[in-house]
Short mmCIF file of C-alpha atoms and ligand atoms in Angstrom, two decimals:
data_model
loop_
_atom_site.label_atom_id
_atom_site.label_comp_id
_atom_site.label_asym_id
_atom_site.label_seq_id
_atom_site.Cartn_x
_atom_site.Cartn_y
_atom_site.Cartn_z
CA UNK U 157 23.45 2.20 -2.37
CA UNK U 158 20.44 0.98 -4.16
CA UNK U 159 20.49 -2.39 -6.07
CA UNK U 160 20.58 -2.62 -9.94
CA UNK U 161 17.50 -2.60 -11.97
CA UNK U 162 16.55 -5.05 -14.64
CA UNK U 163 14.92 -2.80 -17.21
CA UNK U 164 14.25 -5.87 -19.10
CA UNK U 165 12.17 -7.95 -16.45
CA UNK U 166 11.25 -11.63 -16.97
CA UNK U 167 7.80 -10.70 -17.14
CA UNK U 168 5.51 -7.27 -16.99
CA UNK U 169 4.03 -6.24 -13.80
CA UNK U 170 2.25 -3.02 -14.73
CA UNK U 171 0.79 -1.70 -11.56
CA UNK U 172 -0.68 -2.03 -7.92
CA UNK U 173 -4.22 -3.86 -8.57
CA UNK U 174 -5.90 -4.92 -5.53
CA UNK U 175 -5.87 -5.92 -1.63
CA UNK U 176 -7.58 -8.89 -0.28
CA UNK U 177 -8.43 -8.44 3.65
CA UNK U 178 -9.95 -10.51 6.43
CA UNK U 179 -12.13 -8.52 8.62
CA UNK U 180 -14.37 -9.39 11.65
CA UNK U 181 -17.43 -7.84 10.73
CA UNK U 182 -17.97 -7.02 7.31
CA UNK U 183 -21.07 -4.65 7.34
CA UNK U 184 -18.93 -2.56 9.75
CA UNK U 185 -16.08 -2.77 7.45
CA UNK U 186 -18.34 -2.08 4.32
CA UNK U 187 -19.49 1.05 5.99
CA UNK U 188 -16.43 2.43 6.86
CA UNK U 189 -14.67 2.30 3.22
CA UNK U 190 -18.15 3.49 1.68
CA UNK U 191 -18.92 6.53 3.81
CA UNK U 192 -15.64 7.54 5.16
CA UNK U 193 -13.20 6.71 2.45
CA UNK U 194 -15.86 6.93 -0.29
CA UNK U 195 -15.43 3.65 -2.37
CA UNK U 196 -18.03 1.90 -4.44
CA UNK U 197 -19.61 -1.48 -3.46
CA UNK U 198 -19.39 -3.12 -7.30
CA UNK U 199 -20.90 -6.57 -5.59
CA UNK U 200 -21.29 -8.31 -2.10
CA UNK U 201 -22.23 -11.65 -0.77
CA UNK U 202 -23.22 -12.36 3.12
CA UNK U 203 -19.26 -13.07 3.47
CA UNK U 204 -17.30 -10.95 0.85
CA UNK U 205 -17.54 -7.53 -0.33
CA UNK U 206 -15.96 -6.31 -3.59
CA UNK U 207 -14.94 -2.50 -3.87
CA UNK U 208 -13.57 -0.12 -6.14
CA UNK U 209 -12.56 3.83 -6.43
CA UNK U 210 -14.51 6.10 -8.52
CA UNK U 211 -12.14 6.47 -11.37
CA UNK U 212 -11.45 2.67 -11.56
CA UNK U 213 -12.75 0.69 -14.31
CA UNK U 214 -11.97 -2.79 -12.99
CA UNK U 215 -14.28 -4.85 -10.42
CA UNK U 216 -12.22 -4.59 -7.49
CA UNK U 217 -9.16 -2.91 -5.79
CA UNK U 218 -10.37 -3.66 -2.35
CA UNK U 219 -11.65 -7.17 -1.12
CA UNK U 220 -13.26 -7.54 2.21
CA UNK U 221 -13.63 -11.18 3.51
CA UNK U 222 -15.50 -12.02 6.60
CA UNK U 223 -13.65 -14.23 9.04
CA UNK U 224 -13.89 -15.50 12.51
CA UNK U 225 -10.06 -15.65 12.79
CA UNK U 226 -7.45 -13.30 12.82
CA UNK U 227 -7.76 -9.98 10.67
CA UNK U 228 -5.03 -10.84 8.32
CA UNK U 229 -4.21 -9.58 4.75
CA UNK U 230 -4.85 -12.52 2.59
CA UNK U 231 -2.86 -11.14 -0.36
CA UNK U 232 -1.59 -8.00 -2.15
CA UNK U 233 -2.64 -7.92 -6.10
CA UNK U 234 -0.59 -6.70 -8.92
CA UNK U 235 -1.62 -6.64 -12.74
CA UNK U 236 0.73 -7.99 -15.32
CA UNK U 237 0.18 -7.00 -18.74
CA UNK U 238 -0.40 -9.92 -20.95
CA UNK U 239 -1.44 -13.32 -20.20
CA UNK U 240 1.76 -14.81 -21.19
CA UNK U 241 3.60 -12.66 -18.38
CA UNK U 242 1.75 -14.99 -15.90
CA UNK U 243 3.20 -18.10 -17.39
CA UNK U 244 6.69 -16.34 -17.44
CA UNK U 245 5.94 -15.26 -13.79
CA UNK U 246 5.07 -18.94 -12.78
CA UNK U 247 8.43 -20.08 -14.42
CA UNK U 248 10.50 -17.60 -12.78
CA UNK U 249 8.98 -18.13 -9.13
CA UNK U 250 9.38 -21.56 -9.50
CA UNK U 251 13.11 -21.26 -11.00
CA UNK U 252 13.56 -19.30 -7.65
CA UNK U 253 12.39 -22.01 -5.41
CA UNK U 254 9.45 -19.86 -4.40
CA UNK U 255 5.82 -20.75 -3.76
CA UNK U 256 3.57 -20.18 -7.12
CA UNK U 257 0.60 -21.84 -7.69
CA UNK U 258 -2.59 -21.15 -9.96
CA UNK U 259 -5.75 -20.03 -8.23
CA UNK U 260 -9.38 -19.56 -8.93
CA UNK U 261 -10.31 -16.17 -7.84
CA UNK U 262 -13.83 -14.83 -8.70
CA UNK U 263 -14.30 -11.81 -11.18
CA UNK U 264 -10.44 -12.28 -12.32
CA UNK U 265 -9.17 -13.85 -14.98
CA UNK U 266 -6.12 -16.78 -14.75
CA UNK U 267 -4.56 -15.73 -11.52
CA UNK U 268 -1.52 -16.56 -10.28
CA UNK U 269 -0.67 -17.01 -6.45
CA UNK U 270 3.23 -16.68 -5.44
CA UNK U 271 5.38 -15.11 -2.44
CA UNK U 272 8.44 -13.23 -2.52
CA UNK U 273 11.35 -14.33 -0.61
CA UNK U 274 10.29 -13.07 2.88
CA UNK U 275 6.80 -14.61 2.40
CA UNK U 276 4.76 -11.80 1.46
CA UNK U 277 1.50 -13.18 -0.53
CA UNK U 278 1.26 -11.91 -3.95
CA UNK U 279 -1.68 -12.16 -6.42
CA UNK U 280 -1.00 -11.70 -10.11
CA UNK U 281 -3.54 -11.34 -12.94
CA UNK U 282 -3.75 -10.04 -16.48
CA UNK U 283 -7.30 -9.39 -16.39
CA UNK U 284 -10.52 -8.55 -14.33
CA UNK U 285 -14.30 -7.95 -15.18
CA UNK U 286 -14.76 -4.35 -16.18
CA UNK U 287 -17.20 -1.77 -14.80
CA UNK U 288 -18.27 1.79 -15.51
CA UNK U 289 -15.91 4.38 -14.04
CA UNK U 290 -18.02 6.40 -11.56
CA UNK U 291 -16.18 9.55 -11.60
CA UNK U 292 -18.76 11.49 -13.08
CA UNK U 293 -21.48 10.23 -11.07
CA UNK U 294 -21.02 13.10 -8.40
CA UNK U 295 -24.67 12.36 -7.02
CA UNK U 296 -23.61 8.88 -5.80
CA UNK U 297 -20.23 10.10 -4.42
CA UNK U 298 -19.66 9.34 -0.48
CA UNK U 299 -16.82 10.02 1.72
CA UNK U 300 -13.67 11.46 0.76
CA UNK U 301 -14.14 10.25 -2.98
CA UNK U 302 -11.19 7.84 -3.36
CA UNK U 303 -10.24 7.36 -6.61
CA UNK U 304 -8.21 4.62 -7.15
CA UNK U 305 -5.84 2.21 -5.45
CA UNK U 306 -2.28 3.33 -6.06
CA UNK U 307 0.30 1.53 -3.52
CA UNK U 308 1.15 -0.86 -0.81
CA UNK U 309 3.90 -0.31 1.77
CA UNK U 310 5.10 -3.39 3.37
CA UNK U 311 7.55 -3.93 6.11
CA UNK U 312 10.79 -6.33 5.41
CA UNK U 313 13.42 -7.25 7.69
CA UNK U 314 16.08 -6.33 4.89
CA UNK U 315 15.01 -3.42 3.13
CA UNK U 316 17.89 -3.74 0.67
CA UNK U 317 17.42 -7.49 0.04
CA UNK U 318 13.74 -7.08 -0.90
CA UNK U 319 14.37 -4.20 -2.82
CA UNK U 320 17.00 -6.03 -4.60
CA UNK U 321 13.95 -8.57 -5.38
CA UNK U 322 11.69 -6.18 -6.61
CA UNK U 323 14.49 -4.41 -8.74
CA UNK U 324 15.29 -7.75 -10.53
CA UNK U 325 11.32 -7.73 -11.53
CA UNK U 326 11.76 -4.20 -13.06
CA UNK U 327 10.63 -2.21 -9.87
CA UNK U 328 12.57 1.34 -9.77
CA UNK U 329 13.07 3.70 -6.75
CA UNK U 330 11.35 6.95 -7.22
CA UNK U 331 12.85 8.11 -3.71
CA UNK U 332 14.60 6.23 -0.95
CA UNK U 333 15.59 6.53 2.91
CA UNK U 334 18.79 6.05 4.04
CA UNK U 335 20.98 6.36 6.74
CA UNK U 336 24.57 6.61 6.26
CA UNK U 337 24.89 3.61 4.24
CA UNK U 338 22.02 1.46 5.12
CA UNK U 339 18.89 1.68 3.29
CA UNK U 340 15.66 1.80 5.33
CA UNK U 341 12.86 2.60 2.65
CA UNK U 342 12.62 2.09 -0.89
CA UNK U 343 9.82 3.55 -2.54
CA UNK U 344 9.34 1.64 -5.86
CA UNK U 345 7.10 1.91 -8.85
CA UNK U 346 6.45 0.03 -12.08
CA UNK U 347 3.55 2.31 -13.36
CA UNK U 348 5.18 5.66 -13.76
CA UNK U 349 4.41 7.52 -10.54
CA UNK U 350 6.25 7.57 -7.62
CA UNK U 351 4.92 4.38 -6.19
CA UNK U 352 3.37 0.96 -6.37
CA UNK U 353 5.33 -0.63 -3.59
CA UNK U 354 7.09 0.93 -0.43
CA UNK U 355 9.20 -1.18 1.49
CA UNK U 356 10.39 -0.09 4.95
CA UNK U 357 12.64 -2.32 7.05
CA UNK U 358 10.76 -3.51 10.23
CA UNK U 359 9.68 -6.78 11.56
CA UNK U 360 7.83 -8.29 8.47
CA UNK U 361 6.61 -9.61 6.20
CA UNK U 362 3.52 -7.30 7.16
CA UNK U 363 1.17 -4.78 5.38
CA UNK U 364 1.67 -1.16 6.67
CA UNK U 365 -0.63 0.53 4.61
CA UNK U 366 -2.81 0.71 1.26
CA UNK U 367 -3.41 4.04 -0.50
CA UNK U 368 -6.10 5.40 -2.47
CA UNK U 369 -5.65 8.66 -4.00
CA UNK U 370 -8.20 11.50 -3.52
CA UNK U 371 -9.14 14.56 -6.03
CA UNK U 372 -8.69 17.24 -3.99
CA UNK U 373 -7.01 18.55 -1.02
CA UNK U 374 -10.19 19.22 1.09
CA UNK U 375 -11.61 15.29 0.63
CA UNK U 376 -8.95 14.33 3.18
CA UNK U 377 -10.66 16.66 5.92
CA UNK U 378 -13.81 15.31 4.68
CA UNK U 379 -12.40 11.69 5.70
CA UNK U 380 -11.25 13.45 8.96
CA UNK U 381 -14.90 14.91 9.90
CA UNK U 382 -16.48 11.70 8.84
CA UNK U 383 -14.40 9.46 10.51
CA UNK U 384 -15.22 11.91 13.61
CA UNK U 385 -18.88 11.44 13.36
CA UNK U 386 -19.20 7.77 12.81
CA UNK U 387 -17.26 7.13 16.12
CA UNK U 388 -13.82 6.52 14.66
CA UNK U 389 -12.20 9.82 15.64
CA UNK U 390 -9.24 7.84 17.19
CA UNK U 391 -8.90 5.83 13.78
CA UNK U 392 -7.50 9.32 12.38
CA UNK U 393 -3.72 8.05 13.35
CA UNK U 394 -1.52 10.35 10.94
CA UNK U 395 -1.91 13.49 9.89
CA UNK U 396 -3.50 15.47 7.75
CA UNK U 397 0.18 16.25 7.00
CA UNK U 398 2.74 16.57 3.98
CA UNK U 399 4.95 13.67 2.93
CA UNK U 400 8.44 14.75 2.48
CA UNK U 401 9.18 11.54 -0.06
CA UNK U 402 6.50 12.45 -2.77
CA UNK U 403 5.55 15.65 -1.35
CA UNK U 404 1.69 14.83 -1.15
CA UNK U 405 -0.93 15.96 1.31
CA UNK U 406 -1.88 12.98 3.38
CA UNK U 407 -4.15 11.25 6.09
CA UNK U 408 -3.62 7.63 7.76
CA UNK U 409 -6.84 6.04 8.97
CA UNK U 410 -7.13 2.72 10.69
CA UNK U 411 -10.38 0.82 9.55
CA UNK U 412 -12.34 -1.20 12.23
CA UNK U 413 -9.97 -4.06 12.36
CA UNK U 414 -7.12 -1.83 12.36
CA UNK U 415 -6.01 -2.48 8.88
CA UNK U 416 -4.28 1.11 7.80
CA UNK U 417 -5.45 3.23 4.52
CA UNK U 418 -3.95 6.25 3.35
CA UNK U 419 -5.97 8.81 1.50
CA UNK U 420 -3.58 11.33 -0.19
CA UNK U 421 -3.17 13.71 -3.39
CA UNK U 422 -1.55 12.36 -6.72
CA UNK U 423 2.07 11.68 -7.13
CA UNK U 424 4.20 13.42 -10.02
CA UNK U 425 5.34 11.40 -12.75
CA UNK U 426 8.72 9.20 -13.26
CA UNK U 427 9.25 6.92 -16.25
CA UNK U 428 12.30 8.86 -18.12
CA UNK U 429 15.42 6.55 -17.62
CA UNK U 430 17.96 9.25 -16.80
CA UNK U 431 16.17 10.31 -13.58
CA UNK U 432 17.75 9.63 -10.50
CA UNK U 433 16.25 8.41 -7.34
CA UNK U 434 15.85 11.24 -4.43
CA UNK U 435 17.92 10.02 -1.12
CA UNK U 436 16.48 11.17 1.98
CA UNK U 437 18.17 11.18 5.38
CA UNK U 438 16.20 8.80 7.84
CA UNK U 439 17.70 10.91 10.82
CA UNK U 440 16.12 14.25 9.54
CA UNK U 441 12.32 14.96 10.94
CA UNK U 442 11.64 17.05 8.08
CA UNK U 443 12.05 13.68 5.97
CA UNK U 444 8.95 12.36 7.63
CA UNK U 445 7.17 15.66 8.74
CA UNK U 446 7.20 18.44 6.85
CA UNK U 447 4.97 20.57 9.36
CA UNK U 448 3.46 19.54 12.61
CA UNK U 449 4.39 16.48 15.09
CA UNK U 450 5.80 13.22 14.30
CA UNK U 451 3.56 10.47 13.87
CA UNK U 452 2.99 7.99 17.15
CA UNK U 453 5.01 5.05 17.72
CA UNK U 454 1.79 2.99 16.44
CA UNK U 455 2.15 4.41 13.15
CA UNK U 456 5.72 3.22 12.99
CA UNK U 457 5.47 -0.04 14.58
CA UNK U 458 1.70 -1.64 13.92
CA UNK U 459 0.92 -3.21 10.66
CA UNK U 460 -1.17 -6.15 9.36
CA UNK U 461 -0.23 -9.67 9.28
CA UNK U 462 -0.20 -11.82 6.07
CA UNK U 463 -2.46 -14.77 6.68
CA UNK U 464 -0.55 -17.70 7.94
CA UNK U 465 2.78 -16.11 7.46
CA UNK U 466 5.53 -16.15 10.06
CA UNK U 467 7.65 -12.92 10.59
CA UNK U 468 11.20 -12.08 10.70
CA UNK U 469 12.87 -9.43 12.84
CA UNK U 470 15.56 -7.07 11.29
CA UNK U 471 18.98 -7.06 12.42
CA UNK U 472 18.39 -3.71 14.08
CA UNK U 473 14.89 -2.43 15.13
CA UNK U 474 14.10 0.92 13.59
CA UNK U 475 14.52 3.88 15.89
CA UNK U 476 12.29 6.90 14.68
CA UNK U 477 11.33 9.85 16.25
CA UNK U 478 8.09 9.19 17.36
CA UNK U 479 5.49 11.62 18.85
CA UNK U 480 6.17 9.83 22.42
CA UNK U 481 10.00 10.55 22.07
CA UNK U 482 9.48 14.03 20.71
CA UNK U 483 7.21 14.95 23.68
CA UNK U 484 9.79 13.40 26.26
CA UNK U 485 12.60 15.33 24.55
CA UNK U 486 10.67 18.48 24.97
CA UNK U 487 9.65 17.73 28.66
CA UNK U 488 13.22 17.04 29.46
CA UNK U 489 14.46 20.03 27.91
CA UNK U 490 12.03 22.27 29.95
CA UNK U 491 13.23 20.52 33.04
CA UNK U 492 16.82 21.46 32.55
FE1 LIG H 569 1.90 5.48 1.40
#
């Protein structure tokens, strides 16, 4: 069902690190992430803003870049453990015939730009400028008190094939979503919790969401209240709710450009080698919704494009139970 994992990968990716997004109005987006999500601004220029969560010691986990063009995702970033892992990664991607080039990126050590086989734009670095962790500076807390960037979810036209690629890089599945023998969602990790990278079958590559942890359940409701107060009530797209996979309380918000951010309670621990991934049946409604109504169609199908990256359709488009199909069924049942 799942591809074999290389437990001694060619280089050591340690964790989800940062995401770089284009935005149409830098001030508006900065305000959204500070006042609602609760991130801290580490540094800003007239065209760029570097933010981090309250418990993060590294310079940025979110970079906003002003653009006049399309509000795409420039790159998603992972950390590697040693500098030499970057050299090994460079060689690995070159050997696979995949793009790999060195880049100068502010506030980061040596940085490698690579793409996976479907064109997802990745950025790897081993070092970043450090800052004070802010988790006890309660007088400065705003928004939902977001603590740290935890994971990305991307769309891929062939979930199994991309899961196989990342399995070769040492990513392991905590849980997965399947219909019969068909893998539809792979929830993969490097850092020893449930997730660093979720891969879901759909038109891709696209960035579905990135997720920050919150310390208390009530922070999720604060985010919703503040979204309402600041004019983003329709941006509270899904939840509050509780996930099947991972079991966390969550809410998904759309930022001013439509980039999707998830706020959620932290995950359980994984790591141990004998633990088998948990299988979830994609056809079961309770997989995605432990209580409440299913997510709206836009949650399942809308996502952020990567900069200048063409997308590929899956062989068979997903057909999830959405809020819209659920309501149609209810209406039809009543009419009978
Ligand atoms: Fe997530």
